[in-house]
Amino acid sequence: MAKVNTSLNDERTIELVQRKGLLAGRYKWQILRLALARSLKMTTPPGEHYDFGTSDGKEYSLEQVCGEGKPDDENFTDLYRLLISNYHQQDLFADEEMFIRLLQRHIRRGLDEFRTSWRESHDFHEYLYQSLFSNLNTAKQQDRNAAPLPLLEMLEEIGVRGHIKETIDGSRLTRFMLHLPDANDLSKLKRNLDTLAFSLGLQEQGIFTHETNQPKVIGLDVPRPASSWHSQGFHEQSRWIEQGKSTTFLLPVYPGVDVLGKPYSFDLAKAPHLLVAGTTGSGKSVLLHALIASLVQSCTPAQLQIYLIDPKRVEFTAYKQLAHLAPEGLVTDAPAALKLLKELAGEMERREQVLADAGVRDLEEGLTKQVIQLPFIVVFVEELSALLMESQDTETYLVRLAQKARATGIHLVLATQRPDADTFSGLLRSNVPSRIALTVRTAAESRIILDETGAEKLTGRGDMLIRLVGGNVLRLHGVNINADDIAQLVKMTRK
Ligand SMILES: Nc1ncnc2c1ncn2[C@@H]1O[C@H](COP(=O)(O)OP(=O)(O)OP(=O)(O)O)[C@@H](O)[C@H]1O
Ligand SMILES: [Mg+2]
């Protein structure tokens, strides 16, 4: 008889929900039903990659999943069939095999959603309630087909006439391709984006414009309610890393996807130093975890050594056993951090000598010519301002590293809640040329980070604007890496 198959990852999620979601007395199949409900709330269909469970997963009978064969008041098979038929606009009463396949896809995607968007420190009931029922009354307005209408009305209110040529759903936003017959309306539109966002009830989230190559067409990126977001997690990131193995990047990192859902990567070695800034809860720590996860999956410990400076003492402790962590590489107080930065400055000078002796310009050349065998070093700082407050010397050493360490293969990733002139100014600012702004409080903070405004209007939770050295600003949605993923990552690398 037909069954619904899961993977080991799915089973872990189910157990986690039972254990940490206060559903201990519940059966596993009850969690599957919740996952089905979650997936049916999402606007795009689940992918075919859910078709096959894994041999270390489990099988669930239709009796468990739907109550098939049970008395009428416990048998939901036809109800589920109807809901899924409706979702896919397909008659599943006539196609049993397809019904079961789609049922499994939805259940497994729902579990993936739990895994990537629910944090075990948060109340599961509340999370589920929010993701199933919040925005219920605005859902109609945000419906993919219905949305252009109020948008056009609102545009008319600001004196802009146009029509929607196409709508494209990204993972958090919908891009409306707006044709403006009168090109003069463009500046009017740009001037009035805040009014438009207000009319659409977007609160502090903003509408971003996107230049296109079609004549008189501008893209409007309008955020959707959080319940319809698709999140990307560790699982997806691992897949991108696997697929990207052939790139020539020295230190490949995969922070997330672009607005239309395409994975984005860059070479941290070319950055060559990165500032990550955003208000509390904007997703800095999760982003640092995503960067660490990329590096660790792409490089061996012989190729890369990581240092973690965490004055808050909360975020990095899980990495203690990471194979790539340098000896004494986890530092949790400011005096020890200062000592470490001094040692790294010493290491930089030692490496400069090694490079000079080998007659090469930088570590990359030394590695290519196989005359040098040294690992790259990446230093992550969880809260820059906490470090700088400790001592003037900290800044001096950071600046020295930022100015010269690149050639020797030492790179900095500095995170801060406070992207103000005290924390990030002068020499540090001019020597850390790559920047990521998560949501910030003010337009002025956005300007300090990116030299332009916008980051104050992001949707939060890993939504970011990135500007790599010398490049344009690009919007990304970050992968969500949780505590389980980090534990798994560390386990994978342990010798
Ligand atoms: N990429 C993401 N996708 C989905 N949710 C996310 C993402 N990034 C962050 N979040 C959510 O936002 C919460 C806060 O993220 P995080 O702890 O990284 O913020 P932070 O900027 O480090 O905050 P703080 O400054 O207080 O340390 C997370 O617990 C998670 O629920
Ligand atoms: Mg944090």
Short mmCIF file of C-alpha atoms and ligand atoms in Angstrom, two decimals:
data_model
loop_
_atom_site.label_atom_id
_atom_site.label_comp_id
_atom_site.label_asym_id
_atom_site.label_seq_id
_atom_site.Cartn_x
_atom_site.Cartn_y
_atom_site.Cartn_z
CA MET A 1 0.00 0.00 0.00
CA ALA A 2 1.08 3.53 -0.68
CA LYS A 3 3.05 5.27 2.02
CA VAL A 4 4.52 8.63 2.81
CA ASN A 5 8.30 8.45 3.14
CA THR A 6 10.54 10.76 5.14
CA SER A 7 14.26 11.30 5.55
CA LEU A 8 16.40 11.15 8.66
CA ASN A 9 16.43 14.93 8.72
CA ASP A 10 12.64 14.95 8.68
CA GLU A 11 12.56 12.48 11.55
CA ARG A 12 14.92 14.69 13.55
CA THR A 13 12.63 17.64 12.93
CA ILE A 14 9.60 15.65 14.08
CA GLU A 15 11.39 14.61 17.25
CA LEU A 16 12.56 18.14 17.89
CA VAL A 17 9.01 19.46 17.56
CA GLN A 18 7.79 16.75 19.94
CA ARG A 19 10.54 17.43 22.43
CA LYS A 20 10.96 21.21 22.33
CA GLY A 21 7.60 22.21 20.91
CA LEU A 22 5.67 20.99 23.95
CA LEU A 23 3.99 18.29 21.89
CA ALA A 24 5.60 15.41 23.76
CA GLY A 25 2.38 13.42 24.08
CA ARG A 26 1.63 13.69 20.37
CA TYR A 27 2.14 11.04 17.73
CA LYS A 28 4.57 11.62 14.91
CA TRP A 29 1.80 11.54 12.35
CA GLN A 30 0.15 14.43 14.14
CA ILE A 31 3.26 16.51 13.49
CA LEU A 32 3.05 15.43 9.83
CA ARG A 33 -0.45 16.87 9.65
CA LEU A 34 0.79 20.18 11.06
CA ALA A 35 3.56 20.18 8.46
CA LEU A 36 0.96 19.62 5.72
CA ALA A 37 -1.01 22.62 6.96
CA ARG A 38 2.14 24.74 6.99
CA SER A 39 3.08 23.84 3.44
CA LEU A 40 -0.43 24.47 2.10
CA LYS A 41 -0.09 28.03 3.38
CA MET A 42 2.82 28.71 1.03
CA THR A 43 2.16 30.14 -2.40
CA THR A 44 4.51 28.16 -4.63
CA PRO A 45 4.27 24.37 -5.01
CA PRO A 46 6.81 22.15 -3.23
CA GLY A 47 9.65 20.79 -5.38
CA GLU A 48 10.16 17.31 -6.80
CA HIS A 49 13.19 16.80 -4.59
CA TYR A 50 10.74 15.80 -1.87
CA ASP A 51 9.68 12.75 -3.86
CA PHE A 52 12.15 10.39 -2.32
CA GLY A 53 12.60 9.82 1.36
CA THR A 54 15.81 8.19 2.49
CA SER A 55 16.38 4.67 3.76
CA ASP A 56 17.21 6.02 7.21
CA GLY A 57 13.85 7.84 7.27
CA LYS A 58 10.46 6.32 8.06
CA GLU A 59 7.30 5.24 6.29
CA TYR A 60 3.88 6.41 7.32
CA SER A 61 0.71 4.72 6.19
CA LEU A 62 -2.24 6.64 4.83
CA GLU A 63 -4.11 5.47 7.91
CA GLN A 64 -1.65 7.44 10.05
CA VAL A 65 -1.35 10.47 7.81
CA CYS A 66 -4.99 10.87 6.74
CA GLY A 67 -6.98 8.47 8.89
CA GLU A 68 -7.72 6.33 5.79
CA GLY A 69 -10.02 3.42 6.64
CA LYS A 70 -10.97 4.86 10.03
CA PRO A 71 -14.52 5.86 10.99
CA ASP A 72 -15.84 8.84 9.04
CA ASP A 73 -15.16 11.43 11.74
CA GLU A 74 -11.46 10.47 11.86
CA ASN A 75 -10.93 9.90 8.15
CA PHE A 76 -9.65 13.03 6.43
CA THR A 77 -8.37 11.42 3.24
CA ASP A 78 -10.94 13.01 0.95
CA LEU A 79 -10.61 16.35 2.68
CA TYR A 80 -6.84 16.36 2.18
CA ARG A 81 -7.33 15.19 -1.39
CA LEU A 82 -9.68 18.09 -1.98
CA LEU A 83 -7.35 20.66 -0.42
CA ILE A 84 -4.37 19.47 -2.42
CA SER A 85 -6.42 19.19 -5.64
CA ASN A 86 -7.47 22.75 -5.12
CA TYR A 87 -3.93 23.90 -4.36
CA HIS A 88 -2.54 22.32 -7.54
CA GLN A 89 -5.66 22.85 -9.67
CA GLN A 90 -5.58 19.18 -10.53
CA ASP A 91 -8.16 16.41 -10.02
CA LEU A 92 -6.49 14.08 -7.55
CA PHE A 93 -9.61 11.99 -7.05
CA ALA A 94 -8.74 10.55 -10.45
CA ASP A 95 -5.03 10.08 -9.75
CA GLU A 96 -4.22 8.29 -6.52
CA GLU A 97 -0.51 8.04 -7.22
CA MET A 98 -0.18 11.78 -7.80
CA PHE A 99 -2.19 12.50 -4.67
CA ILE A 100 0.22 10.55 -2.51
CA ARG A 101 3.22 12.07 -4.20
CA LEU A 102 1.94 15.62 -3.66
CA LEU A 103 0.88 14.78 -0.11
CA GLN A 104 4.43 13.67 0.64
CA ARG A 105 5.94 16.74 -1.02
CA HIS A 106 3.81 19.05 1.09
CA ILE A 107 4.46 17.20 4.33
CA ARG A 108 8.19 17.13 3.77
CA ARG A 109 8.31 20.77 2.73
CA GLY A 110 6.31 21.71 5.83
CA LEU A 111 8.86 19.85 7.95
CA ASP A 112 11.65 21.70 6.16
CA GLU A 113 9.88 24.93 7.02
CA PHE A 114 9.71 23.96 10.68
CA ARG A 115 13.37 23.13 10.58
CA THR A 116 14.46 26.36 8.98
CA SER A 117 12.06 28.96 10.27
CA TRP A 118 11.16 27.82 13.78
CA ARG A 119 13.73 28.29 16.51
CA GLU A 120 13.50 25.88 19.38
CA SER A 121 13.91 28.71 21.86
CA HIS A 122 10.60 30.07 20.57
CA ASP A 123 7.16 28.77 21.45
CA PHE A 124 6.12 26.30 18.74
CA HIS A 125 2.39 26.91 19.15
CA GLU A 126 2.90 30.62 18.77
CA TYR A 127 5.17 30.10 15.78
CA LEU A 128 2.63 27.83 14.10
CA TYR A 129 -0.24 30.14 14.87
CA GLN A 130 1.65 33.10 13.42
CA SER A 131 2.67 31.27 10.30
CA LEU A 132 -0.79 29.81 9.68
CA PHE A 133 -3.08 32.60 10.69
CA SER A 134 -1.30 35.94 10.79
CA ASN A 135 -2.12 38.14 7.82
CA LEU A 136 -5.23 36.14 7.20
CA ASN A 137 -7.23 39.27 6.57
CA THR A 138 -4.57 40.82 4.39
CA ALA A 139 -4.00 37.55 2.57
CA LYS A 140 -6.61 38.37 0.01
CA GLN A 141 -5.07 41.68 -0.81
CA GLN A 142 -1.64 40.05 -1.06
CA ASP A 143 -2.88 37.22 -3.25
CA ARG A 144 -0.72 36.93 -6.29
CA ASN A 145 -3.47 37.62 -8.78
CA ALA A 146 -5.29 40.18 -6.72
CA ALA A 147 -2.26 42.25 -5.76
CA PRO A 148 -1.78 44.29 -8.94
CA LEU A 149 -5.18 45.88 -8.56
CA PRO A 150 -4.70 47.74 -5.27
CA LEU A 151 -1.15 48.47 -6.36
CA LEU A 152 -2.40 50.16 -9.52
CA GLU A 153 -4.98 52.08 -7.52
CA MET A 154 -2.35 53.25 -5.07
CA LEU A 155 -0.10 54.24 -7.95
CA GLU A 156 -2.89 56.33 -9.36
CA GLU A 157 -3.22 58.06 -6.02
CA ILE A 158 0.33 59.32 -6.35
CA GLY A 159 -0.34 60.35 -9.94
CA VAL A 160 1.44 57.50 -11.68
CA ARG A 161 -0.28 55.64 -14.49
CA GLY A 162 0.96 52.26 -15.59
CA HIS A 163 0.18 48.62 -16.02
CA ILE A 164 1.70 45.44 -14.69
CA LYS A 165 3.38 43.44 -17.44
CA GLU A 166 4.42 40.54 -15.26
CA THR A 167 4.68 39.50 -11.62
CA ILE A 168 7.49 37.32 -10.33
CA ASP A 169 7.46 35.74 -6.88
CA GLY A 170 10.77 35.72 -5.07
CA SER A 171 11.24 34.08 -1.71
CA ARG A 172 10.02 37.07 0.30
CA LEU A 173 8.96 39.66 -2.24
CA THR A 174 6.90 39.88 -5.35
CA ARG A 175 8.43 41.81 -8.20
CA PHE A 176 5.86 43.72 -10.24
CA MET A 177 7.16 44.66 -13.66
CA LEU A 178 5.50 48.02 -14.14
CA HIS A 179 5.23 49.61 -17.55
CA LEU A 180 5.03 53.41 -17.46
CA PRO A 181 3.73 54.86 -20.75
CA ASP A 182 4.88 58.30 -19.62
CA ALA A 183 8.55 58.05 -18.65
CA ASN A 184 8.21 61.24 -16.62
CA ASP A 185 6.21 59.25 -14.11
CA LEU A 186 9.37 57.42 -13.05
CA SER A 187 10.76 60.23 -10.94
CA LYS A 188 7.31 60.80 -9.43
CA LEU A 189 7.17 57.12 -8.54
CA LYS A 190 10.61 57.14 -6.96
CA ARG A 191 9.80 60.23 -4.92
CA ASN A 192 6.65 58.64 -3.57
CA LEU A 193 7.74 55.12 -2.69
CA ASP A 194 7.20 55.79 1.01
CA THR A 195 3.63 56.93 0.38
CA LEU A 196 3.03 53.83 -1.68
CA ALA A 197 4.41 51.56 1.05
CA PHE A 198 2.20 53.34 3.56
CA SER A 199 -0.89 52.88 1.36
CA LEU A 200 -0.15 49.18 1.05
CA GLY A 201 0.20 48.88 4.82
CA LEU A 202 3.80 47.73 4.71
CA GLN A 203 4.74 49.49 7.95
CA GLU A 204 8.45 50.16 8.12
CA GLN A 205 9.23 47.81 5.25
CA GLY A 206 9.90 49.61 2.03
CA ILE A 207 9.31 49.10 -1.65
CA PHE A 208 12.52 48.87 -3.63
CA THR A 209 12.83 49.63 -7.33
CA HIS A 210 14.74 47.45 -9.71
CA GLU A 211 16.08 48.69 -13.05
CA THR A 212 15.23 46.49 -16.03
CA ASN A 213 16.46 46.39 -19.60
CA GLN A 214 12.95 46.66 -21.06
CA PRO A 215 11.96 50.11 -22.32
CA LYS A 216 9.84 52.07 -19.84
CA VAL A 217 9.62 49.14 -17.44
CA ILE A 218 10.65 49.32 -13.81
CA GLY A 219 10.54 46.48 -11.30
CA LEU A 220 8.82 47.15 -7.97
CA ASP A 221 9.85 44.77 -5.21
CA VAL A 222 6.98 44.56 -2.75
CA PRO A 223 7.40 42.49 0.44
CA ARG A 224 4.85 39.75 1.08
CA PRO A 225 3.54 38.71 4.49
CA ALA A 226 6.01 36.56 6.40
CA SER A 227 3.71 33.55 6.29
CA SER A 228 4.32 33.21 2.56
CA TRP A 229 8.11 33.46 2.71
CA HIS A 230 10.19 30.50 1.62
CA SER A 231 13.25 30.13 3.74
CA GLN A 232 16.51 28.53 2.82
CA GLY A 233 18.46 26.57 5.38
CA PHE A 234 21.58 24.54 5.94
CA HIS A 235 20.32 21.80 3.65
CA GLU A 236 19.97 24.14 0.67
CA GLN A 237 23.27 25.84 1.43
CA SER A 238 25.09 22.50 1.46
CA ARG A 239 23.62 21.74 -1.93
CA TRP A 240 24.80 25.07 -3.40
CA ILE A 241 28.26 24.50 -1.99
CA GLU A 242 28.37 21.04 -3.52
CA GLN A 243 27.23 22.42 -6.89
CA GLY A 244 29.73 25.30 -6.70
CA LYS A 245 32.78 23.16 -5.94
CA SER A 246 34.27 23.91 -9.34
CA THR A 247 34.51 27.69 -8.82
CA THR A 248 37.92 29.24 -8.51
CA PHE A 249 37.01 31.00 -5.26
CA LEU A 250 39.63 30.63 -2.55
CA LEU A 251 37.23 31.22 0.34
CA PRO A 252 33.73 30.69 -1.08
CA VAL A 253 30.84 31.92 1.02
CA TYR A 254 27.11 31.47 0.42
CA PRO A 255 25.17 33.99 2.51
CA GLY A 256 21.77 33.49 0.88
CA VAL A 257 19.67 33.99 -2.23
CA ASP A 258 18.94 37.06 -4.33
CA VAL A 259 15.49 38.59 -4.51
CA LEU A 260 14.35 36.06 -7.12
CA GLY A 261 15.69 33.10 -5.18
CA LYS A 262 18.98 32.46 -6.97
CA PRO A 263 21.81 31.39 -4.64
CA TYR A 264 24.52 34.01 -4.28
CA SER A 265 28.17 33.47 -3.45
CA PHE A 266 31.34 35.49 -3.26
CA ASP A 267 35.01 35.02 -2.49
CA LEU A 268 35.82 36.23 1.00
CA ALA A 269 39.51 36.27 0.03
CA LYS A 270 38.71 39.02 -2.48
CA ALA A 271 36.48 40.97 -0.10
CA PRO A 272 39.12 41.09 1.55
CA HIS A 273 37.55 42.20 4.83
CA LEU A 274 33.86 42.39 5.63
CA LEU A 275 31.69 44.44 7.95
CA VAL A 276 28.28 43.03 8.95
CA ALA A 277 26.01 45.52 10.67
CA GLY A 278 22.40 45.53 11.77
CA THR A 279 20.17 46.23 14.69
CA THR A 280 19.45 43.64 17.37
CA GLY A 281 17.54 40.67 15.98
CA SER A 282 18.29 41.56 12.37
CA GLY A 283 20.18 38.33 11.77
CA LYS A 284 23.88 39.13 12.18
CA SER A 285 24.73 36.04 14.18
CA VAL A 286 22.78 33.76 11.85
CA LEU A 287 24.66 35.32 8.93
CA LEU A 288 28.03 34.73 10.60
CA HIS A 289 27.01 31.11 11.12
CA ALA A 290 26.12 30.90 7.42
CA LEU A 291 29.54 32.27 6.45
CA ILE A 292 31.32 29.88 8.80
CA ALA A 293 29.24 26.94 7.50
CA SER A 294 30.19 27.82 3.90
CA LEU A 295 33.89 28.05 4.66
CA VAL A 296 34.00 24.90 6.71
CA GLN A 297 32.24 22.88 4.02
CA SER A 298 34.47 24.28 1.27
CA CYS A 299 37.93 24.16 2.85
CA THR A 300 39.88 21.60 4.86
CA PRO A 301 41.46 22.57 8.19
CA ALA A 302 44.82 22.51 6.40
CA GLN A 303 43.50 25.17 4.03
CA LEU A 304 41.72 27.32 6.57
CA GLN A 305 42.01 28.20 10.23
CA ILE A 306 39.23 30.11 11.95
CA TYR A 307 39.41 32.44 14.92
CA LEU A 308 36.24 33.42 16.75
CA ILE A 309 36.06 36.46 18.99
CA ASP A 310 32.81 36.57 20.93
CA PRO A 311 32.71 39.10 23.76
CA LYS A 312 29.02 38.28 24.27
CA ARG A 313 30.02 34.67 24.94
CA VAL A 314 26.88 33.24 23.49
CA GLU A 315 27.13 32.64 19.81
CA PHE A 316 30.31 30.74 19.16
CA THR A 317 30.63 28.23 21.99
CA ALA A 318 29.10 25.51 19.81
CA TYR A 319 32.21 25.61 17.62
CA LYS A 320 34.62 24.49 20.34
CA GLN A 321 35.15 21.12 18.67
CA LEU A 322 35.28 22.44 15.11
CA ALA A 323 38.23 20.97 13.27
CA HIS A 324 38.93 24.31 11.56
CA LEU A 325 39.07 26.25 14.81
CA ALA A 326 42.63 27.40 15.40
CA PRO A 327 44.28 26.27 18.66
CA GLU A 328 43.10 28.75 21.32
CA GLY A 329 40.94 30.11 18.53
CA LEU A 330 37.81 30.83 20.58
CA VAL A 331 38.16 34.02 22.60
CA THR A 332 35.41 35.35 24.84
CA ASP A 333 36.77 38.42 26.55
CA ALA A 334 38.21 41.69 25.37
CA PRO A 335 41.70 41.44 26.94
CA ALA A 336 42.19 37.99 25.39
CA ALA A 337 40.93 39.37 22.10
CA LEU A 338 43.53 42.11 22.21
CA LYS A 339 46.23 39.53 22.87
CA LEU A 340 44.99 37.47 19.93
CA LEU A 341 44.96 40.46 17.57
CA LYS A 342 48.56 41.23 18.60
CA GLU A 343 49.55 37.64 17.84
CA LEU A 344 47.79 37.80 14.49
CA ALA A 345 49.66 41.00 13.65
CA GLY A 346 52.84 39.10 14.53
CA GLU A 347 51.72 36.18 12.33
CA MET A 348 51.08 38.64 9.51
CA GLU A 349 54.64 39.98 9.74
CA ARG A 350 56.05 36.47 9.89
CA ARG A 351 54.06 35.57 6.78
CA GLU A 352 55.22 38.71 4.97
CA GLN A 353 58.77 37.48 5.44
CA VAL A 354 57.87 33.99 4.21
CA LEU A 355 56.27 35.49 1.10
CA ALA A 356 59.27 37.72 0.44
CA ASP A 357 61.67 34.78 0.83
CA ALA A 358 59.62 32.72 -1.62
CA GLY A 359 59.55 35.63 -4.05
CA VAL A 360 55.76 35.78 -4.31
CA ARG A 361 53.37 38.69 -4.02
CA ASP A 362 50.75 37.07 -1.87
CA LEU A 363 49.53 33.81 -0.40
CA GLU A 364 47.41 33.03 -3.44
CA GLU A 365 50.43 33.18 -5.73
CA GLY A 366 52.45 31.13 -3.25
CA LEU A 367 49.77 28.45 -3.18
CA THR A 368 49.37 28.40 -6.97
CA LYS A 369 53.10 28.05 -7.50
CA GLN A 370 53.19 25.52 -4.68
CA VAL A 371 56.05 27.25 -2.93
CA ILE A 372 54.09 28.02 0.23
CA GLN A 373 51.92 25.79 2.42
CA LEU A 374 49.99 28.02 4.80
CA PRO A 375 46.31 28.03 5.66
CA PHE A 376 44.11 31.04 5.14
CA ILE A 377 43.05 32.65 8.40
CA VAL A 378 39.59 34.14 8.89
CA VAL A 379 38.84 36.06 12.06
CA PHE A 380 35.19 36.53 13.05
CA VAL A 381 34.29 39.22 15.57
CA GLU A 382 30.78 38.96 17.04
CA GLU A 383 30.49 42.48 18.42
CA LEU A 384 33.00 45.02 17.28
CA SER A 385 31.84 47.83 19.55
CA ALA A 386 32.29 45.70 22.69
CA LEU A 387 35.90 45.11 21.66
CA LEU A 388 36.69 48.68 20.78
CA MET A 389 35.37 49.95 24.07
CA GLU A 390 37.93 47.88 25.90
CA SER A 391 41.10 49.55 24.69
CA GLN A 392 42.45 51.97 22.09
CA ASP A 393 45.03 49.33 21.12
CA THR A 394 42.33 46.98 19.84
CA GLU A 395 41.49 49.41 17.09
CA THR A 396 45.14 49.96 16.28
CA TYR A 397 45.73 46.25 15.71
CA LEU A 398 42.49 45.77 13.81
CA VAL A 399 43.41 48.64 11.52
CA ARG A 400 46.89 47.26 11.03
CA LEU A 401 45.45 43.87 10.05
CA ALA A 402 42.82 45.44 7.83
CA GLN A 403 45.50 47.50 6.06
CA LYS A 404 48.01 44.80 5.36
CA ALA A 405 46.85 41.29 6.22
CA ARG A 406 45.10 40.56 2.93
CA ALA A 407 48.27 39.57 1.05
CA THR A 408 49.19 37.14 3.79
CA GLY A 409 45.83 35.38 3.63
CA ILE A 410 44.36 36.82 6.84
CA HIS A 411 40.80 38.13 6.54
CA LEU A 412 38.46 39.86 8.97
CA VAL A 413 34.69 39.61 9.35
CA LEU A 414 33.49 42.23 11.82
CA ALA A 415 29.91 42.33 13.09
CA THR A 416 28.29 45.14 14.98
CA GLN A 417 24.95 46.33 16.25
CA ARG A 418 26.19 49.87 16.24
CA PRO A 419 27.34 51.02 12.83
CA ASP A 420 28.02 54.56 14.04
CA ALA A 421 31.03 56.80 13.80
CA ASP A 422 32.40 55.58 17.17
CA THR A 423 32.52 51.98 16.11
CA PHE A 424 33.22 52.17 12.44
CA SER A 425 35.03 55.21 11.28
CA GLY A 426 38.23 56.56 9.84
CA LEU A 427 40.94 54.04 9.14
CA LEU A 428 38.89 50.99 9.99
CA ARG A 429 36.13 52.08 7.63
CA SER A 430 38.46 52.80 4.74
CA ASN A 431 40.22 49.47 5.12
CA VAL A 432 37.18 47.23 5.44
CA PRO A 433 35.73 47.79 1.97
CA SER A 434 33.07 45.06 1.75
CA ARG A 435 29.88 45.62 3.69
CA ILE A 436 26.65 43.89 4.53
CA ALA A 437 23.80 45.83 6.06
CA LEU A 438 20.99 43.89 7.68
CA THR A 439 18.04 45.90 8.93
CA VAL A 440 19.25 49.07 10.63
CA ARG A 441 17.43 51.69 12.66
CA THR A 442 18.08 54.76 10.60
CA ALA A 443 18.89 55.86 7.07
CA ALA A 444 22.06 57.47 8.46
CA GLU A 445 23.30 54.07 9.66
CA SER A 446 22.56 52.60 6.26
CA ARG A 447 24.68 55.36 4.72
CA ILE A 448 27.59 54.70 7.08
CA ILE A 449 27.61 51.05 6.03
CA LEU A 450 26.77 51.21 2.33
CA ASP A 451 27.13 54.85 1.34
CA GLU A 452 23.44 54.78 0.53
CA THR A 453 20.12 54.52 2.30
CA GLY A 454 17.72 51.56 2.13
CA ALA A 455 18.77 49.15 4.87
CA GLU A 456 16.34 50.84 7.26
CA LYS A 457 13.51 49.52 5.07
CA LEU A 458 14.39 45.84 4.89
CA THR A 459 12.09 43.10 6.14
CA GLY A 460 14.37 41.91 8.97
CA ARG A 461 15.44 38.34 9.83
CA GLY A 462 18.34 37.98 7.43
CA ASP A 463 17.13 40.40 4.75
CA MET A 464 20.26 42.27 3.71
CA LEU A 465 21.97 44.65 1.32
CA ILE A 466 25.47 43.73 0.29
CA ARG A 467 28.16 45.85 -1.35
CA LEU A 468 31.38 44.08 -2.14
CA VAL A 469 34.52 46.09 -2.70
CA GLY A 470 33.87 48.46 -5.59
CA GLY A 471 30.56 46.84 -6.57
CA ASN A 472 26.90 47.78 -6.61
CA VAL A 473 24.45 47.24 -3.80
CA LEU A 474 22.53 43.97 -4.09
CA ARG A 475 19.71 42.64 -1.95
CA LEU A 476 19.90 39.14 -0.51
CA HIS A 477 17.81 37.00 1.82
CA GLY A 478 20.01 35.05 4.18
CA VAL A 479 20.05 31.32 4.81
CA ASN A 480 18.77 30.38 8.21
CA ILE A 481 21.29 28.28 10.12
CA ASN A 482 20.10 27.04 13.51
CA ALA A 483 21.74 25.43 16.52
CA ASP A 484 21.08 21.91 15.22
CA ASP A 485 22.78 22.73 11.94
CA ILE A 486 25.83 24.02 13.75
CA ALA A 487 25.99 20.87 15.87
CA GLN A 488 25.75 18.80 12.70
CA LEU A 489 28.41 20.88 10.98
CA VAL A 490 30.82 20.51 13.88
CA LYS A 491 30.17 16.78 13.99
CA MET A 492 30.85 16.51 10.25
CA THR A 493 34.28 18.11 10.59
CA ARG A 494 35.44 16.40 13.75
CA LYS A 495 38.26 14.01 13.05
N1 LIG B 1 18.08 34.20 7.42
C1 LIG B 1 17.10 34.10 8.31
N2 LIG B 1 15.94 33.50 7.98
C2 LIG B 1 14.93 33.41 8.87
N3 LIG B 1 14.98 33.87 10.12
C3 LIG B 1 16.11 34.48 10.51
C4 LIG B 1 17.23 34.63 9.63
N4 LIG B 1 18.19 35.30 10.29
C5 LIG B 1 17.71 35.56 11.51
N5 LIG B 1 16.46 35.07 11.66
C6 LIG B 1 15.60 35.15 12.85
O1 LIG B 1 15.94 36.32 13.58
C7 LIG B 1 16.37 35.99 14.89
C8 LIG B 1 17.52 36.89 15.31
O2 LIG B 1 18.67 36.60 14.54
P1 LIG B 1 20.13 36.84 15.13
O3 LIG B 1 20.27 36.21 16.45
O4 LIG B 1 21.11 36.42 14.08
O5 LIG B 1 20.14 38.42 15.28
P2 LIG B 1 21.35 39.37 15.69
O6 LIG B 1 21.41 40.44 14.66
O7 LIG B 1 22.58 38.59 15.89
O8 LIG B 1 20.83 39.98 17.05
P3 LIG B 1 21.72 40.53 18.26
O9 LIG B 1 22.32 41.81 17.80
O10 LIG B 1 20.71 40.74 19.33
O11 LIG B 1 22.74 39.49 18.59
C9 LIG B 1 16.76 34.53 14.81
O12 LIG B 1 16.56 33.89 16.02
C10 LIG B 1 15.85 33.98 13.75
O13 LIG B 1 14.63 33.60 14.31
MG MG B 2 23.77 38.23 17.54
#
